[in-house]
Amino acid sequence: MDEQDSGSSRAEMSARLNWLRAAVLGANDGVVSTAGIVTGVAGAAGSRTALVAAGVAGLLAGAMSMAAGEYVSVSTQRDTERAALAEERRELAEDPAGELDELTDFFRGSGLEDGLAREVAVALTERDALAAHAHTELGIDPKALTDPWQAAVASAAAFTLGALVPLLAVLLPPESWRPAVTVLAVLAALAVSGWTSARLGGAGPGRAVLRNVAGGMLAMAVTYSGGVLLDRFTG
């Protein structure tokens, strides 16, 4: 595998991990935010209809918000990548010799001997000069730019899957079981997402799981308490 193929593989792996992390975080947001909404409504002595309305509204609003935010963010990233590639094309057209020297310097700085560094730079330039410079200087694969629509759909789907956990937990069991089932389902989902995000990042899962679970418990406690106080003051 040559340097360019290796760089492309690393870029693809990094992009894949970033997508996975984004999906896990989106699902985590769906769990916490929807759990907060339904427990808040439950604390205000809301009816089953109110729970359904609040949970579904939270799911839809959150999913659309995540999709819109991800679309804008990734579109900005894509515009930046395109601008960087356009600048690289201009430099290659105006000063190909200087760009070849620059690529040679990069491989020399990576530890290759002068002759081999020049040979690699020439070979990659003849194969695809723009791709060679994009990989080495920018960390971009010109043939695999980020897709804002894909990011938006993935983010909305991840949020929706996460939000379904507390929503179903509060709707399906008998009324007397709802609080316990909801809390257990949410904590289990947060533990799984915390473990997954830690493993994807190469970190130990213990602290990540603890942070996730503690954050979810705090969110539910705060929103439930807010619902109880609201019910007392307005009831």
C-alpha atoms as a printed R data frame, in Angstrom:
    type eleno elety resid chain resno       x      y       z
1   ATOM     1    CA   MET     A     1   0.000  0.000   0.000
2   ATOM     2    CA   ASP     A     2   1.545  3.360  -1.004
3   ATOM     3    CA   GLU     A     3   1.523  6.581   1.001
4   ATOM     4    CA   GLN     A     4  -1.536  7.980  -0.743
5   ATOM     5    CA   ASP     A     5  -3.593  4.821  -0.273
6   ATOM     6    CA   SER     A     6  -2.494  4.673   3.364
7   ATOM     7    CA   GLY     A     7  -3.536  8.288   3.886
8   ATOM     8    CA   SER     A     8  -6.885  7.611   2.232
9   ATOM     9    CA   SER     A     9  -7.468  4.586   4.475
10  ATOM    10    CA   ARG     A    10  -6.655  6.619   7.580
11  ATOM    11    CA   ALA     A    11  -8.969  9.399   6.445
12  ATOM    12    CA   GLU     A    12 -11.786  6.922   5.779
13  ATOM    13    CA   MET     A    13 -11.284  5.252   9.169
14  ATOM    14    CA   SER     A    14 -11.259  8.620  10.927
15  ATOM    15    CA   ALA     A    15 -14.426  9.669   9.114
16  ATOM    16    CA   ARG     A    16 -16.123  6.382  10.008
17  ATOM    17    CA   LEU     A    17 -15.250  6.773  13.670
18  ATOM    18    CA   ASN     A    18 -16.482 10.359  13.636
19  ATOM    19    CA   TRP     A    19 -19.810  9.217  12.193
20  ATOM    20    CA   LEU     A    20 -20.112  6.522  14.847
21  ATOM    21    CA   ARG     A    21 -19.332  8.969  17.640
22  ATOM    22    CA   ALA     A    22 -21.867 11.437  16.226
23  ATOM    23    CA   ALA     A    23 -24.495  8.691  16.064
24  ATOM    24    CA   VAL     A    24 -23.843  7.657  19.667
25  ATOM    25    CA   LEU     A    25 -23.985 11.262  20.869
26  ATOM    26    CA   GLY     A    26 -27.181 11.872  18.903
27  ATOM    27    CA   ALA     A    27 -28.811  8.832  20.456
28  ATOM    28    CA   ASN     A    28 -27.625  9.933  23.871
29  ATOM    29    CA   ASP     A    29 -29.169 13.363  23.363
30  ATOM    30    CA   GLY     A    30 -32.421 11.727  22.324
31  ATOM    31    CA   VAL     A    31 -32.499  9.607  25.477
32  ATOM    32    CA   VAL     A    32 -31.719 12.445  27.896
33  ATOM    33    CA   SER     A    33 -33.855 15.191  26.369
34  ATOM    34    CA   THR     A    34 -36.937 13.034  25.848
35  ATOM    35    CA   ALA     A    35 -36.570 11.450  29.277
36  ATOM    36    CA   GLY     A    36 -36.400 14.931  30.748
37  ATOM    37    CA   ILE     A    37 -39.559 15.994  28.938
38  ATOM    38    CA   VAL     A    38 -41.693 12.996  29.867
39  ATOM    39    CA   THR     A    39 -40.538 12.933  33.486
40  ATOM    40    CA   GLY     A    40 -41.233 16.651  33.743
41  ATOM    41    CA   VAL     A    41 -44.758 16.141  32.455
42  ATOM    42    CA   ALA     A    42 -45.180 13.137  34.754
43  ATOM    43    CA   GLY     A    43 -44.045 15.266  37.697
44  ATOM    44    CA   ALA     A    44 -46.770 17.756  36.838
45  ATOM    45    CA   ALA     A    45 -49.305 14.904  37.118
46  ATOM    46    CA   GLY     A    46 -49.790 14.855  33.378
47  ATOM    47    CA   SER     A    47 -52.224 12.413  31.808
48  ATOM    48    CA   ARG     A    48 -51.224  9.678  29.408
49  ATOM    49    CA   THR     A    49 -52.345 11.917  26.538
50  ATOM    50    CA   ALA     A    50 -50.134 14.721  27.825
51  ATOM    51    CA   LEU     A    51 -47.193 12.325  28.114
52  ATOM    52    CA   VAL     A    52 -47.709 11.115  24.552
53  ATOM    53    CA   ALA     A    53 -48.046 14.656  23.203
54  ATOM    54    CA   ALA     A    54 -45.017 15.942  25.082
55  ATOM    55    CA   GLY     A    55 -42.861 12.937  24.239
56  ATOM    56    CA   VAL     A    56 -43.720 12.902  20.535
57  ATOM    57    CA   ALA     A    57 -43.330 16.676  20.282
58  ATOM    58    CA   GLY     A    58 -39.943 16.451  21.979
59  ATOM    59    CA   LEU     A    59 -38.864 13.618  19.692
60  ATOM    60    CA   LEU     A    60 -39.873 15.438  16.506
61  ATOM    61    CA   ALA     A    61 -38.510 18.809  17.585
62  ATOM    62    CA   GLY     A    62 -35.249 17.295  18.765
63  ATOM    63    CA   ALA     A    63 -34.758 15.193  15.643
64  ATOM    64    CA   MET     A    64 -35.408 18.170  13.363
65  ATOM    65    CA   SER     A    65 -33.139 20.389  15.435
66  ATOM    66    CA   MET     A    66 -30.345 17.818  15.324
67  ATOM    67    CA   ALA     A    67 -30.785 17.374  11.567
68  ATOM    68    CA   ALA     A    68 -30.777 21.114  10.883
69  ATOM    69    CA   GLY     A    69 -27.781 21.734  13.112
70  ATOM    70    CA   GLU     A    70 -25.802 18.885  11.585
71  ATOM    71    CA   TYR     A    71 -26.694 19.984   8.056
72  ATOM    72    CA   VAL     A    72 -25.501 23.535   8.694
73  ATOM    73    CA   SER     A    73 -22.337 22.355  10.446
74  ATOM    74    CA   VAL     A    74 -21.347 19.812   7.800
75  ATOM    75    CA   SER     A    75 -22.256 22.187   4.966
76  ATOM    76    CA   THR     A    76 -19.845 24.716   6.455
77  ATOM    77    CA   GLN     A    77 -17.174 22.019   6.706
78  ATOM    78    CA   ARG     A    78 -17.783 20.969   3.097
79  ATOM    79    CA   ASP     A    79 -17.545 24.579   1.900
80  ATOM    80    CA   THR     A    80 -14.240 24.918   3.765
81  ATOM    81    CA   GLU     A    81 -12.925 21.714   2.191
82  ATOM    82    CA   ARG     A    82 -13.941 22.857  -1.286
83  ATOM    83    CA   ALA     A    83 -12.276 26.236  -0.776
84  ATOM    84    CA   ALA     A    84  -9.071 24.552   0.401
85  ATOM    85    CA   LEU     A    85  -9.079 22.225  -2.620
86  ATOM    86    CA   ALA     A    86  -9.676 25.164  -4.977
87  ATOM    87    CA   GLU     A    87  -6.693 26.962  -3.464
88  ATOM    88    CA   GLU     A    88  -4.575 23.832  -3.862
89  ATOM    89    CA   ARG     A    89  -5.605 23.537  -7.533
90  ATOM    90    CA   ARG     A    90  -4.598 27.165  -8.083
91  ATOM    91    CA   GLU     A    91  -1.193 26.624  -6.481
92  ATOM    92    CA   LEU     A    92  -0.592 23.492  -8.551
93  ATOM    93    CA   ALA     A    93  -1.471 25.351 -11.747
94  ATOM    94    CA   GLU     A    94   0.669 28.413 -10.956
95  ATOM    95    CA   ASP     A    95   3.718 26.746  -9.412
96  ATOM    96    CA   PRO     A    96   3.864 22.984 -10.048
97  ATOM    97    CA   ALA     A    97   7.612 22.822  -9.373
98  ATOM    98    CA   GLY     A    98   7.255 24.566  -6.038
99  ATOM    99    CA   GLU     A    99   4.403 22.270  -5.070
100 ATOM   100    CA   LEU     A   100   6.507 19.254  -5.990
101 ATOM   101    CA   ASP     A   101   9.291 20.562  -3.756
102 ATOM   102    CA   GLU     A   102   6.759 21.084  -0.993
103 ATOM   103    CA   LEU     A   103   5.538 17.498  -1.297
104 ATOM   104    CA   THR     A   104   9.122 16.268  -1.297
105 ATOM   105    CA   ASP     A   105   9.811 18.225   1.886
106 ATOM   106    CA   PHE     A   106   6.794 16.623   3.498
107 ATOM   107    CA   PHE     A   107   8.046 13.098   2.844
108 ATOM   108    CA   ARG     A   108  11.572 14.081   3.834
109 ATOM   109    CA   GLY     A   109  10.184 15.396   7.100
110 ATOM   110    CA   SER     A   110   8.363 12.082   7.529
111 ATOM   111    CA   GLY     A   111  11.711 10.306   7.646
112 ATOM   112    CA   LEU     A   112  12.409  9.338   4.028
113 ATOM   113    CA   GLU     A   113  15.829  9.905   2.512
114 ATOM   114    CA   ASP     A   114  16.105 12.759   0.011
115 ATOM   115    CA   GLY     A   115  16.155 10.576  -3.094
116 ATOM   116    CA   LEU     A   116  13.290  8.372  -1.972
117 ATOM   117    CA   ALA     A   117  11.256 11.362  -0.811
118 ATOM   118    CA   ARG     A   118  11.621 12.912  -4.262
119 ATOM   119    CA   GLU     A   119  10.757  9.652  -5.987
120 ATOM   120    CA   VAL     A   120   7.590  9.218  -3.929
121 ATOM   121    CA   ALA     A   121   6.567 12.850  -4.478
122 ATOM   122    CA   VAL     A   122   7.036 12.548  -8.239
123 ATOM   123    CA   ALA     A   123   5.126  9.245  -8.417
124 ATOM   124    CA   LEU     A   124   2.176 10.599  -6.436
125 ATOM   125    CA   THR     A   125   2.139 13.845  -8.429
126 ATOM   126    CA   GLU     A   126   2.024 11.941 -11.708
127 ATOM   127    CA   ARG     A   127  -0.759  9.753 -10.386
128 ATOM   128    CA   ASP     A   128  -2.948 12.536  -8.930
129 ATOM   129    CA   ALA     A   129  -1.263 15.732  -7.804
130 ATOM   130    CA   LEU     A   130  -4.343 17.249  -6.184
131 ATOM   131    CA   ALA     A   131  -5.126 14.106  -4.193
132 ATOM   132    CA   ALA     A   132  -1.512 13.834  -3.036
133 ATOM   133    CA   HIS     A   133  -1.425 17.387  -1.706
134 ATOM   134    CA   ALA     A   134  -4.941 17.170  -0.286
135 ATOM   135    CA   HIS     A   135  -4.027 14.059   1.723
136 ATOM   136    CA   THR     A   136  -0.676 15.272   2.984
137 ATOM   137    CA   GLU     A   137  -1.389 18.964   3.595
138 ATOM   138    CA   LEU     A   138  -5.110 19.115   4.288
139 ATOM   139    CA   GLY     A   139  -6.076 15.613   5.429
140 ATOM   140    CA   ILE     A   140  -8.871 15.630   2.849
141 ATOM   141    CA   ASP     A   141  -9.901 12.982   0.348
142 ATOM   142    CA   PRO     A   142 -11.163 14.959  -2.705
143 ATOM   143    CA   LYS     A   143 -13.337 12.004  -3.724
144 ATOM   144    CA   ALA     A   144 -15.013 11.628  -0.322
145 ATOM   145    CA   LEU     A   145 -16.038 15.058   0.894
146 ATOM   146    CA   THR     A   146 -18.464 15.244   3.777
147 ATOM   147    CA   ASP     A   147 -22.150 14.964   2.834
148 ATOM   148    CA   PRO     A   148 -24.446 17.344   4.785
149 ATOM   149    CA   TRP     A   149 -27.619 15.465   3.841
150 ATOM   150    CA   GLN     A   150 -26.191 12.163   5.001
151 ATOM   151    CA   ALA     A   151 -25.096 13.790   8.244
152 ATOM   152    CA   ALA     A   152 -28.525 15.353   8.793
153 ATOM   153    CA   VAL     A   153 -30.408 12.097   8.217
154 ATOM   154    CA   ALA     A   154 -28.008 10.083  10.376
155 ATOM   155    CA   SER     A   155 -28.234 12.604  13.207
156 ATOM   156    CA   ALA     A   156 -32.039 12.699  13.113
157 ATOM   157    CA   ALA     A   157 -32.248  8.898  12.991
158 ATOM   158    CA   ALA     A   158 -29.859  8.490  15.925
159 ATOM   159    CA   PHE     A   159 -31.778 11.029  18.004
160 ATOM   160    CA   THR     A   160 -35.078  9.331  17.181
161 ATOM   161    CA   LEU     A   161 -33.806  5.900  18.203
162 ATOM   162    CA   GLY     A   162 -32.550  7.300  21.480
163 ATOM   163    CA   ALA     A   163 -35.766  9.209  22.141
164 ATOM   164    CA   LEU     A   164 -37.892  6.105  21.611
165 ATOM   165    CA   VAL     A   165 -36.367  4.484  24.714
166 ATOM   166    CA   PRO     A   166 -37.919  6.805  27.332
167 ATOM   167    CA   LEU     A   167 -41.022  7.421  25.236
168 ATOM   168    CA   LEU     A   168 -41.912  3.729  24.978
169 ATOM   169    CA   ALA     A   169 -40.868  3.109  28.568
170 ATOM   170    CA   VAL     A   170 -43.316  5.684  29.831
171 ATOM   171    CA   LEU     A   171 -46.176  4.626  27.530
172 ATOM   172    CA   LEU     A   172 -46.176  0.832  27.415
173 ATOM   173    CA   PRO     A   173 -46.093 -0.313  31.074
174 ATOM   174    CA   PRO     A   174 -49.053 -0.029  33.459
175 ATOM   175    CA   GLU     A   175 -49.297  3.388  35.117
176 ATOM   176    CA   SER     A   176 -47.929  2.197  38.461
177 ATOM   177    CA   TRP     A   177 -44.820  0.789  36.769
178 ATOM   178    CA   ARG     A   178 -44.052  3.787  34.568
179 ATOM   179    CA   PRO     A   179 -41.604  5.650  36.835
180 ATOM   180    CA   ALA     A   180 -39.476  2.610  37.619
181 ATOM   181    CA   VAL     A   181 -39.496  1.246  34.065
182 ATOM   182    CA   THR     A   182 -38.645  4.666  32.619
183 ATOM   183    CA   VAL     A   183 -35.745  5.241  34.991
184 ATOM   184    CA   LEU     A   184 -34.309  1.767  34.444
185 ATOM   185    CA   ALA     A   185 -34.676  1.938  30.666
186 ATOM   186    CA   VAL     A   186 -33.063  5.363  30.488
187 ATOM   187    CA   LEU     A   187 -30.171  4.424  32.745
188 ATOM   188    CA   ALA     A   188 -29.557  1.226  30.760
189 ATOM   189    CA   ALA     A   189 -29.559  3.158  27.479
190 ATOM   190    CA   LEU     A   190 -27.190  5.784  28.881
191 ATOM   191    CA   ALA     A   191 -24.859  3.101  30.191
192 ATOM   192    CA   VAL     A   192 -24.732  1.489  26.745
193 ATOM   193    CA   SER     A   193 -24.103  4.802  24.952
194 ATOM   194    CA   GLY     A   194 -21.445  5.787  27.474
195 ATOM   195    CA   TRP     A   195 -19.684  2.445  27.066
196 ATOM   196    CA   THR     A   196 -19.903  2.647  23.275
197 ATOM   197    CA   SER     A   197 -18.558  6.204  23.054
198 ATOM   198    CA   ALA     A   198 -15.663  5.307  25.351
199 ATOM   199    CA   ARG     A   199 -14.740  2.242  23.313
200 ATOM   200    CA   LEU     A   200 -14.864  4.203  20.064
201 ATOM   201    CA   GLY     A   201 -12.518  6.762  21.585
202 ATOM   202    CA   GLY     A   202 -10.183  4.095  22.954
203 ATOM   203    CA   ALA     A   203 -10.819  5.143  26.573
204 ATOM   204    CA   GLY     A   204 -11.821  3.127  29.611
205 ATOM   205    CA   PRO     A   205 -15.612  2.771  29.808
206 ATOM   206    CA   GLY     A   206 -16.008  3.138  33.582
207 ATOM   207    CA   ARG     A   207 -15.882  6.908  33.867
208 ATOM   208    CA   ALA     A   208 -17.808  7.457  30.629
209 ATOM   209    CA   VAL     A   209 -20.650  5.223  31.812
210 ATOM   210    CA   LEU     A   210 -20.689  6.924  35.217
211 ATOM   211    CA   ARG     A   211 -20.775 10.405  33.671
212 ATOM   212    CA   ASN     A   212 -23.545  9.443  31.286
213 ATOM   213    CA   VAL     A   213 -25.692  7.793  33.934
214 ATOM   214    CA   ALA     A   214 -25.144 10.601  36.451
215 ATOM   215    CA   GLY     A   215 -26.015 13.234  33.853
216 ATOM   216    CA   GLY     A   216 -29.205 11.408  32.873
217 ATOM   217    CA   MET     A   217 -30.265 10.974  36.501
218 ATOM   218    CA   LEU     A   218 -29.644 14.668  37.174
219 ATOM   219    CA   ALA     A   219 -31.648 15.689  34.107
220 ATOM   220    CA   MET     A   220 -34.604 13.534  35.102
221 ATOM   221    CA   ALA     A   221 -34.451 14.708  38.721
222 ATOM   222    CA   VAL     A   222 -34.396 18.361  37.712
223 ATOM   223    CA   THR     A   223 -37.237 18.112  35.189
224 ATOM   224    CA   TYR     A   224 -39.369 15.928  37.474
225 ATOM   225    CA   SER     A   225 -38.880 18.381  40.341
226 ATOM   226    CA   GLY     A   226 -39.757 21.236  38.024
227 ATOM   227    CA   GLY     A   227 -42.936 19.448  36.985
228 ATOM   228    CA   VAL     A   228 -43.914 18.803  40.606
229 ATOM   229    CA   LEU     A   229 -43.362 22.454  41.562
230 ATOM   230    CA   LEU     A   230 -45.294 23.643  38.529
231 ATOM   231    CA   ASP     A   231 -48.196 21.386  39.448
232 ATOM   232    CA   ARG     A   232 -48.225 22.707  43.024
233 ATOM   233    CA   PHE     A   233 -48.126 26.361  42.044
234 ATOM   234    CA   THR     A   234 -50.637 26.102  39.205
235 ATOM   235    CA   GLY     A   235 -52.836 23.272  40.435
